[in-house]
Short mmCIF file of C-alpha atoms in Angstrom, two decimals:
data_model
loop_
_atom_site.label_atom_id
_atom_site.label_comp_id
_atom_site.label_asym_id
_atom_site.label_seq_id
_atom_site.Cartn_x
_atom_site.Cartn_y
_atom_site.Cartn_z
CA MET I 1 45.49 -2.26 -1.13
CA SER I 2 42.82 -0.42 -3.11
CA ASP I 3 45.36 -0.01 -5.94
CA THR I 4 45.81 -3.77 -6.23
CA LEU I 5 42.08 -4.33 -6.25
CA THR I 6 41.45 -1.79 -8.97
CA GLN I 7 44.33 -3.09 -11.11
CA GLN I 8 43.00 -6.67 -11.28
CA PRO I 9 41.45 -7.72 -14.59
CA VAL I 10 37.67 -7.94 -14.86
CA GLY I 11 36.55 -11.51 -14.16
CA GLU I 12 36.19 -13.86 -11.25
CA ALA I 13 39.05 -12.42 -9.20
CA SER I 14 37.71 -8.88 -9.36
CA GLY I 15 34.16 -10.08 -8.70
CA SER I 16 35.18 -11.92 -5.54
CA ALA I 17 37.28 -8.94 -4.39
CA ARG I 18 34.33 -6.65 -4.96
CA GLY I 19 32.18 -9.04 -2.93
CA GLU I 20 34.71 -8.94 -0.10
CA LEU I 21 34.66 -5.15 -0.14
CA ASP I 22 30.86 -5.16 -0.07
CA ILE I 23 30.91 -7.43 2.97
CA LEU I 24 33.49 -5.24 4.71
CA ASP I 25 31.43 -2.16 3.92
CA GLN I 26 28.36 -3.86 5.37
CA LEU I 27 30.26 -4.87 8.52
CA MET I 28 31.31 -1.26 9.10
CA LYS I 29 27.71 -0.06 9.39
CA PRO I 30 26.64 0.55 13.02
CA GLU I 31 23.25 -1.16 12.61
CA VAL I 32 24.94 -4.30 11.25
CA GLN I 33 27.40 -4.30 14.15
CA LYS I 34 24.53 -3.91 16.62
CA SER I 35 22.65 -6.79 14.99
CA LEU I 36 25.73 -9.00 15.10
CA THR I 37 26.22 -8.20 18.79
CA GLU I 38 22.62 -9.17 19.54
CA LEU I 39 23.01 -12.33 17.49
CA VAL I 40 26.14 -13.33 19.40
CA GLU I 41 24.37 -12.68 22.72
CA HIS I 42 21.51 -14.99 21.68
CA LEU I 43 23.66 -17.79 20.26
CA PRO I 44 23.09 -20.15 23.24
CA LYS I 45 19.33 -19.86 22.85
CA LEU I 46 19.55 -20.22 19.09
CA ALA I 47 21.73 -23.31 19.46
CA GLU I 48 19.21 -24.83 21.87
CA MET I 49 16.34 -24.06 19.49
CA VAL I 50 18.20 -25.57 16.55
CA THR I 51 18.90 -28.71 18.58
CA ILE I 52 15.22 -29.08 19.49
CA MET I 53 14.11 -28.42 15.92
CA THR I 54 16.64 -30.97 14.63
CA LYS I 55 15.31 -33.60 17.04
CA ALA I 56 11.73 -32.81 15.99
CA TYR I 57 12.73 -33.06 12.34
CA ASP I 58 14.42 -36.41 12.95
CA ILE I 59 11.32 -37.76 14.68
CA ALA I 60 9.03 -36.47 11.92
CA GLN I 61 11.32 -37.96 9.28
CA THR I 62 11.33 -41.32 11.07
CA VAL I 63 7.55 -41.33 11.40
CA ALA I 64 7.03 -40.25 7.79
CA THR I 65 9.26 -43.02 6.43
CA ASP I 66 8.19 -45.86 8.75
CA LYS I 67 6.05 -48.09 6.50
CA VAL I 68 4.79 -50.23 9.40
CA LEU I 69 3.58 -47.18 11.34
CA ILE I 70 1.93 -45.72 8.25
CA ASN I 71 0.15 -49.00 7.51
CA ASP I 72 -0.99 -49.36 11.13
CA PHE I 73 -2.26 -45.78 11.16
CA ALA I 74 -4.10 -46.27 7.86
CA GLY I 75 -5.63 -49.53 9.13
CA GLY I 76 -6.78 -47.90 12.36
CA LEU I 77 -8.22 -44.96 10.51
CA SER I 78 -10.09 -47.18 8.08
CA GLU I 79 -11.54 -49.20 10.99
CA PHE I 80 -12.79 -45.94 12.47
CA VAL I 81 -14.16 -44.50 9.21
CA LYS I 82 -15.68 -47.66 7.68
CA PRO I 83 -18.73 -47.88 10.01
CA ILE I 84 -19.43 -44.18 9.46
CA THR I 85 -19.25 -44.48 5.68
CA ASP I 86 -21.39 -47.62 5.73
CA LYS I 87 -24.04 -45.84 7.78
CA ALA I 88 -23.91 -42.76 5.54
CA LYS I 89 -24.28 -44.96 2.45
CA GLY I 90 -27.27 -46.70 4.06
CA ILE I 91 -28.95 -43.39 4.85
CA ALA I 92 -28.27 -42.05 1.36
CA SER I 93 -29.64 -45.24 -0.20
CA ALA I 94 -32.80 -45.02 1.94
CA ALA I 95 -33.24 -41.35 0.99
CA VAL I 96 -32.93 -42.16 -2.72
CA GLU I 97 -35.40 -45.04 -2.44
CA ALA I 98 -37.84 -42.89 -0.46
CA GLY I 99 -37.55 -40.16 -3.08
CA ASP I 100 -38.29 -42.67 -5.83
CA ARG I 101 -41.32 -44.00 -3.96
CA ALA I 102 -42.63 -40.49 -3.28
CA GLN I 103 -42.28 -39.63 -6.98
CA SER I 104 -44.10 -42.78 -8.11
CA GLU I 105 -47.11 -42.37 -5.78
CA GLN I 106 -49.71 -39.92 -6.96
CA THR I 107 -52.28 -40.37 -4.18
CA SER I 108 -53.17 -37.50 -1.88
CA ILE I 109 -52.75 -37.84 1.84
CA GLY I 110 -55.87 -36.66 3.58
CA LEU I 111 -56.73 -35.98 7.20
CA PHE I 112 -57.42 -39.63 8.02
CA GLY I 113 -54.19 -40.65 6.26
CA LEU I 114 -52.31 -38.21 8.50
CA LEU I 115 -54.00 -39.64 11.58
CA ARG I 116 -52.98 -43.18 10.53
CA MET I 117 -49.44 -41.96 9.93
CA LEU I 118 -49.30 -40.47 13.43
CA LYS I 119 -49.73 -43.99 14.86
CA ASP I 120 -46.61 -45.22 13.03
CA PRO I 121 -43.69 -45.67 15.50
CA GLN I 122 -41.18 -44.24 13.01
CA VAL I 123 -43.29 -41.11 12.56
CA GLN I 124 -43.56 -40.75 16.34
CA LYS I 125 -39.79 -41.15 16.69
CA THR I 126 -39.18 -38.54 14.00
CA LEU I 127 -41.65 -36.10 15.55
CA ARG I 128 -40.04 -36.51 19.00
CA PHE I 129 -36.63 -35.87 17.47
CA ALA I 130 -37.92 -32.79 15.62
CA GLN I 131 -39.48 -31.45 18.83
CA ALA I 132 -36.30 -32.04 20.85
CA PHE I 133 -34.19 -30.41 18.14
CA LEU I 134 -36.43 -27.34 18.07
CA ASP I 135 -36.31 -27.13 21.90
CA VAL I 136 -32.50 -27.19 21.87
CA GLN I 137 -32.39 -24.52 19.18
CA ALA I 138 -34.78 -22.31 21.17
CA GLU I 139 -32.66 -22.72 24.33
CA ARG I 140 -29.51 -21.76 22.46
CA GLN I 141 -31.16 -18.67 21.00
CA LYS I 142 -32.21 -17.56 24.48
CA GLN I 143 -28.61 -17.91 25.72
CA ARG I 144 -27.29 -15.53 23.07
#
């Protein structure tokens, strides 16, 4: 048989024959035979895994191509995100306006100005928040 393989002309036929010999040589190795035996022993598990993965792929493919589901998901997400973005835009707008006002005013705030500011409900709310935030941070540092 080796004589017929070596006598074939160089080309596709000899290339495929050489490939067949390489495969046979590989199959004769003990480590390849051991691996094949293990693979055959695990075929039922592999078949089950492939079946599960195929089902998961089919579901993912269906979900990814379902226009109605995608539109519903996008609509639900936008309803969730819109109030947050609106609030963030409002806060950013207020911060920019406050920065502009602070830049335009050149007056100094003295002791009596600070005392008047302390009576402002917004200042009181901000100070209470700052105090609560600092208390929480201190508690967390003690826990570490």
